[in-house]
Amino acid sequence: MALLDGNSTHQNSMISRREILRTGLLAAGAISQPASFAFSRAVDSASADSRIDVLLDEPLSAISRYIYGHFTEHLGGLIYDGVWVGENSRVPNIDGIRRRLVEELRKIKAPVIRYPGGCFADSYNWQDGVGPADKRPRRTNFWSDAESTTAPDNHKFESNRFGTNEFLHFAKLAGAAPYLAANLRSLTPESFYRWVEYCNSPAGSTTLAEMRAASGARDPFNVRFWGIGNESWGCGGNFTPQEYAAEFRRFATWVPHYGQELSLIASGPNVDDWDWTRGFFEELLRKGKDQLRSVYGLSLHHYAWNLSRGRTNDWEQGKGSALQFDPVDWYELLREGDRMETLIDKHWQIMGEYDTAHRVKLIVDEWGAWYRPGSEATPGDLLEQMPTLRDAVFSGMTLDLFNRHPAKVAMANCAQLINCLNSLYLAHEDKFCVTPVGHVFAMYAAHQDGQGIRAVFSAPEVHYDRDGQPASFWGLRGSASLSVRELTLTVVNPHVSEPRETRINLRGGRGSTVSATTLTSNDIHVHNTFDQPDALAPQTKSLQATGAALTYTFPPASVTKLSFSLM
Ligand code: AHR
């Protein structure tokens, strides 16, 4: 049995199985008891092979709502079709923005949306996307060369019909804070601070404020989050970390605030590029420690893409299929995603060598699974793929991982929101569906702004055969948070076929009125389509019970949210 620490990685626990058996745990009658769920009267955990201790007296930091953030780029069918349908569309819309998408985002309490990229951001001139819509120039989209010859024109060529005002209106309708990514590769610091001026200068104060007012937005948008470039080690300019740090200083110096707190996000490392993190801070601080005050966060990007089982690191060859996979591919995807925890820990440690007070936070502004083409809901949509139950488990696992590091991760943005990679939603014209990933975000919304709570997970590991070599993966993990007296415990069982009967101990508290929401299926390939939008949907069961412990069976291949009212 592996003992897992919900606060970090593997850790031995002092709480032994014998202690489980010794501990007197309360129970009361459940009104309705699904077979898999029962508060127990006796100390009868002998049959449970797994255990979760929720340590209510061991609070972590608060879980930033921004960990539940999103990402929208002018890429494939994401903006044009996914978000923007146009005012005259037969698709229900609010001022041209897909109504259903706005409604779904409100349901999941979408806290922040990043825009306009991604790689697109460093080829984009924000001035093309403001002013009268019919006067806006048409440009070549950054992704144009990757598009197929049959792709619609508005995927290859940027009409600029959807620009700053439209995006900020969309974010406001969704109830989310906007996070704008500035172009560092091909524009100047002046262009950046003019964009800030356009968005944030007071009504009537500047020519750009008047331009904003002329297009219907008299009052400032008060945009707080600004990215300074994107992937500056690659598509954002192929800089060295030292060159980028010097550019960052230039962009970040003396940006007008207009009374609005600005949180500037530096373009951070690709996956495990420790040298980037080190080089960036080293160079930044050559101008003194005060430079740290200009950086709110360092971005980190990691996609789970290599399903080659160690055979290759080739970006094209290594990818797997979104829909055709076996249990080994399932575990490989989770292993790839699980690297995120080490990435967070190690980059954080390096950051601490320069920023001992840990003023600068990690912003994981791109994460998700990335498969090879072939599963698009709308054939031909670039980087669109079909999320399955595997991606729900991967996403639940990733969000839990962020929750366990609330002092380090200040924001995360799932790549991407709709019609692209790890999408929460798929849409084409008047067709729409919520993907398994979207359901996970809905389930996990209860963690937003909650007090992180340490939870210790102990479960048998998953063992599998990786092309003749033994391989293993953890057996059960999750995260816990507290909002007033409501405890949320989310748990992932990654095993494709084995349920995990689990003793859950609320250490330092007692719960009553529990509800369990589960996302699972007997079919690990299950996914939602326009024709079958509810092939996979969460099921909620409630029971009234009282106590400090319960036994719950987590089904195989599942994501579960348990909600407790604490007494
Ligand atoms: O999310 C797709 C692309 O992946 C983004 O544009 C880029 O930043 C990353 O490489």
Short mmCIF file of N, CA, C and O in Angstrom, two decimals, residues 150-205:
data_model
loop_
_atom_site.label_atom_id
_atom_site.label_comp_id
_atom_site.label_asym_id
_atom_site.label_seq_id
_atom_site.Cartn_x
_atom_site.Cartn_y
_atom_site.Cartn_z
N THR A 150 -8.75 23.29 -47.01
CA THR A 150 -10.21 23.39 -46.98
C THR A 150 -10.73 24.19 -45.76
O THR A 150 -11.93 24.38 -45.61
N ALA A 151 -9.82 24.64 -44.93
CA ALA A 151 -10.26 25.39 -43.73
C ALA A 151 -10.97 26.67 -44.15
O ALA A 151 -10.61 27.28 -45.17
N PRO A 152 -11.98 27.07 -43.38
CA PRO A 152 -12.68 28.30 -43.72
C PRO A 152 -11.73 29.50 -43.72
O PRO A 152 -10.74 29.51 -42.98
N ASP A 153 -12.05 30.48 -44.53
CA ASP A 153 -11.20 31.67 -44.64
C ASP A 153 -10.94 32.34 -43.30
O ASP A 153 -9.84 32.82 -43.03
N ASN A 154 -11.99 32.37 -42.46
CA ASN A 154 -11.79 33.10 -41.20
C ASN A 154 -10.93 32.35 -40.19
O ASN A 154 -10.66 32.85 -39.11
N HIS A 155 -10.49 31.14 -40.53
CA HIS A 155 -9.50 30.46 -39.71
C HIS A 155 -8.09 30.82 -40.20
O HIS A 155 -7.16 30.88 -39.41
N LYS A 156 -7.98 31.03 -41.51
CA LYS A 156 -6.65 31.31 -42.08
C LYS A 156 -6.34 32.81 -42.06
O LYS A 156 -5.19 33.22 -41.91
N PHE A 157 -7.37 33.59 -42.25
CA PHE A 157 -7.18 35.03 -42.32
C PHE A 157 -7.99 35.69 -41.22
O PHE A 157 -9.15 35.36 -41.02
N GLU A 158 -7.34 36.60 -40.56
CA GLU A 158 -7.94 37.22 -39.37
C GLU A 158 -8.75 38.43 -39.81
O GLU A 158 -8.19 39.44 -40.24
N SER A 159 -10.06 38.34 -39.64
CA SER A 159 -10.93 39.45 -40.06
C SER A 159 -10.90 40.59 -39.05
O SER A 159 -11.27 41.71 -39.35
N ASN A 160 -10.46 40.27 -37.84
CA ASN A 160 -10.46 41.25 -36.74
C ASN A 160 -11.85 41.68 -36.32
O ASN A 160 -12.01 42.68 -35.61
N ARG A 161 -12.85 40.92 -36.74
CA ARG A 161 -14.22 41.25 -36.30
C ARG A 161 -14.35 41.09 -34.78
O ARG A 161 -15.13 41.78 -34.15
N PHE A 162 -13.62 40.13 -34.27
CA PHE A 162 -13.57 39.92 -32.82
C PHE A 162 -12.25 40.51 -32.33
O PHE A 162 -11.17 40.03 -32.66
N GLY A 163 -12.36 41.60 -31.59
CA GLY A 163 -11.15 42.28 -31.12
C GLY A 163 -11.24 42.57 -29.63
O GLY A 163 -11.96 41.88 -28.89
N THR A 164 -10.55 43.61 -29.22
CA THR A 164 -10.45 43.90 -27.78
C THR A 164 -11.82 44.10 -27.13
O THR A 164 -12.14 43.50 -26.10
N ASN A 165 -12.65 44.99 -27.74
CA ASN A 165 -13.96 45.25 -27.11
C ASN A 165 -14.80 43.99 -27.03
O ASN A 165 -15.46 43.73 -26.01
N GLU A 166 -14.79 43.21 -28.11
CA GLU A 166 -15.62 42.01 -28.15
C GLU A 166 -15.14 41.01 -27.11
O GLU A 166 -15.95 40.40 -26.40
N PHE A 167 -13.82 40.86 -27.00
CA PHE A 167 -13.31 39.92 -26.00
C PHE A 167 -13.66 40.39 -24.58
O PHE A 167 -14.10 39.59 -23.74
N LEU A 168 -13.45 41.67 -24.33
CA LEU A 168 -13.70 42.15 -22.96
C LEU A 168 -15.18 42.08 -22.62
O LEU A 168 -15.56 41.84 -21.47
N HIS A 169 -16.02 42.27 -23.63
CA HIS A 169 -17.46 42.12 -23.43
C HIS A 169 -17.78 40.66 -23.11
O HIS A 169 -18.56 40.35 -22.20
N PHE A 170 -17.16 39.77 -23.85
CA PHE A 170 -17.36 38.32 -23.63
C PHE A 170 -16.95 37.94 -22.20
O PHE A 170 -17.69 37.26 -21.48
N ALA A 171 -15.77 38.42 -21.79
CA ALA A 171 -15.30 38.08 -20.44
C ALA A 171 -16.28 38.60 -19.40
O ALA A 171 -16.61 37.91 -18.43
N LYS A 172 -16.77 39.81 -19.63
CA LYS A 172 -17.70 40.40 -18.65
C LYS A 172 -19.01 39.60 -18.60
O LYS A 172 -19.53 39.30 -17.52
N LEU A 173 -19.52 39.24 -19.77
CA LEU A 173 -20.75 38.43 -19.80
C LEU A 173 -20.55 37.11 -19.05
O LEU A 173 -21.44 36.63 -18.36
N ALA A 174 -19.36 36.56 -19.22
CA ALA A 174 -19.07 35.27 -18.57
C ALA A 174 -18.81 35.43 -17.07
O ALA A 174 -18.73 34.45 -16.34
N GLY A 175 -18.61 36.67 -16.64
CA GLY A 175 -18.31 36.92 -15.22
C GLY A 175 -16.85 36.69 -14.90
O GLY A 175 -16.48 36.48 -13.73
N ALA A 176 -15.99 36.72 -15.94
CA ALA A 176 -14.57 36.39 -15.74
C ALA A 176 -13.69 37.63 -15.87
O ALA A 176 -14.02 38.56 -16.60
N ALA A 177 -12.56 37.59 -15.18
CA ALA A 177 -11.55 38.65 -15.37
C ALA A 177 -10.83 38.38 -16.68
O ALA A 177 -10.55 37.23 -17.01
N PRO A 178 -10.50 39.44 -17.43
CA PRO A 178 -9.73 39.23 -18.66
C PRO A 178 -8.23 39.18 -18.37
O PRO A 178 -7.75 39.84 -17.45
N TYR A 179 -7.52 38.41 -19.16
CA TYR A 179 -6.06 38.31 -19.08
C TYR A 179 -5.55 38.46 -20.51
O TYR A 179 -5.74 37.56 -21.33
N LEU A 180 -4.96 39.62 -20.80
CA LEU A 180 -4.53 39.91 -22.17
C LEU A 180 -3.04 39.62 -22.33
O LEU A 180 -2.23 39.99 -21.47
N ALA A 181 -2.69 38.99 -23.44
CA ALA A 181 -1.28 38.68 -23.72
C ALA A 181 -0.75 39.66 -24.75
O ALA A 181 -1.27 39.73 -25.88
N ALA A 182 0.28 40.41 -24.38
CA ALA A 182 0.83 41.43 -25.28
C ALA A 182 1.88 40.82 -26.21
O ALA A 182 2.52 39.83 -25.88
N ASN A 183 2.02 41.47 -27.35
CA ASN A 183 2.95 41.03 -28.39
C ASN A 183 4.35 41.59 -28.10
O ASN A 183 4.59 42.79 -28.22
N LEU A 184 5.25 40.72 -27.73
CA LEU A 184 6.62 41.17 -27.43
C LEU A 184 7.56 40.88 -28.60
O LEU A 184 8.55 41.57 -28.77
N ARG A 185 7.19 39.87 -29.41
CA ARG A 185 8.09 39.49 -30.51
C ARG A 185 8.12 40.54 -31.60
O ARG A 185 9.18 40.87 -32.12
N SER A 186 6.92 41.09 -31.95
CA SER A 186 6.91 41.93 -33.14
C SER A 186 6.35 43.34 -32.90
O SER A 186 6.20 44.09 -33.85
N LEU A 187 6.07 43.68 -31.65
CA LEU A 187 5.65 45.06 -31.37
C LEU A 187 6.53 45.64 -30.25
O LEU A 187 7.37 44.96 -29.67
N THR A 188 6.27 46.90 -29.96
CA THR A 188 7.15 47.63 -29.04
C THR A 188 6.49 47.79 -27.66
O THR A 188 5.27 47.63 -27.53
N PRO A 189 7.29 48.19 -26.68
CA PRO A 189 6.69 48.52 -25.38
C PRO A 189 5.64 49.63 -25.54
O PRO A 189 4.64 49.64 -24.82
N GLU A 190 5.86 50.54 -26.48
CA GLU A 190 4.88 51.61 -26.65
C GLU A 190 3.51 51.03 -27.02
O GLU A 190 2.48 51.40 -26.47
N SER A 191 3.52 50.08 -27.96
CA SER A 191 2.26 49.47 -28.35
C SER A 191 1.58 48.83 -27.14
O SER A 191 0.35 48.89 -26.98
N PHE A 192 2.40 48.22 -26.27
CA PHE A 192 1.84 47.58 -25.07
C PHE A 192 1.19 48.62 -24.16
O PHE A 192 0.04 48.49 -23.76
N TYR A 193 1.93 49.69 -23.85
CA TYR A 193 1.29 50.61 -22.89
C TYR A 193 0.16 51.42 -23.50
O TYR A 193 -0.72 51.89 -22.80
N ARG A 194 0.14 51.50 -24.85
CA ARG A 194 -1.04 52.11 -25.49
C ARG A 194 -2.26 51.18 -25.36
O ARG A 194 -3.39 51.64 -25.28
N TRP A 195 -2.01 49.89 -25.39
CA TRP A 195 -3.12 48.94 -25.22
C TRP A 195 -3.68 49.06 -23.80
O TRP A 195 -4.89 49.07 -23.58
N VAL A 196 -2.74 49.20 -22.83
CA VAL A 196 -3.17 49.42 -21.44
C VAL A 196 -3.99 50.73 -21.38
O VAL A 196 -5.04 50.79 -20.73
N GLU A 197 -3.49 51.73 -22.09
CA GLU A 197 -4.19 53.03 -22.09
C GLU A 197 -5.59 52.89 -22.71
O GLU A 197 -6.58 53.40 -22.18
N TYR A 198 -5.65 52.18 -23.82
CA TYR A 198 -6.96 51.97 -24.47
C TYR A 198 -7.93 51.29 -23.49
O TYR A 198 -9.09 51.69 -23.37
N CYS A 199 -7.44 50.30 -22.79
CA CYS A 199 -8.33 49.52 -21.91
C CYS A 199 -8.63 50.24 -20.60
O CYS A 199 -9.74 50.15 -20.08
N ASN A 200 -7.66 50.94 -20.05
CA ASN A 200 -7.78 51.36 -18.65
C ASN A 200 -7.82 52.86 -18.40
O ASN A 200 -8.09 53.27 -17.27
N SER A 201 -7.53 53.71 -19.42
CA SER A 201 -7.50 55.15 -19.08
C SER A 201 -8.93 55.64 -18.84
O SER A 201 -9.89 55.17 -19.45
N PRO A 202 -9.06 56.57 -17.89
CA PRO A 202 -10.41 57.01 -17.47
C PRO A 202 -11.22 57.59 -18.64
O PRO A 202 -10.66 58.11 -19.61
N ALA A 203 -12.52 57.51 -18.50
CA ALA A 203 -13.43 58.02 -19.54
C ALA A 203 -13.06 59.46 -19.90
O ALA A 203 -12.85 60.30 -19.02
N GLY A 204 -12.92 59.73 -21.18
CA GLY A 204 -12.68 61.09 -21.66
C GLY A 204 -11.27 61.61 -21.47
O GLY A 204 -10.95 62.71 -21.90
N SER A 205 -10.39 60.79 -20.88
CA SER A 205 -9.06 61.32 -20.52
C SER A 205 -8.08 61.34 -21.68
O SER A 205 -7.21 62.21 -21.75
#
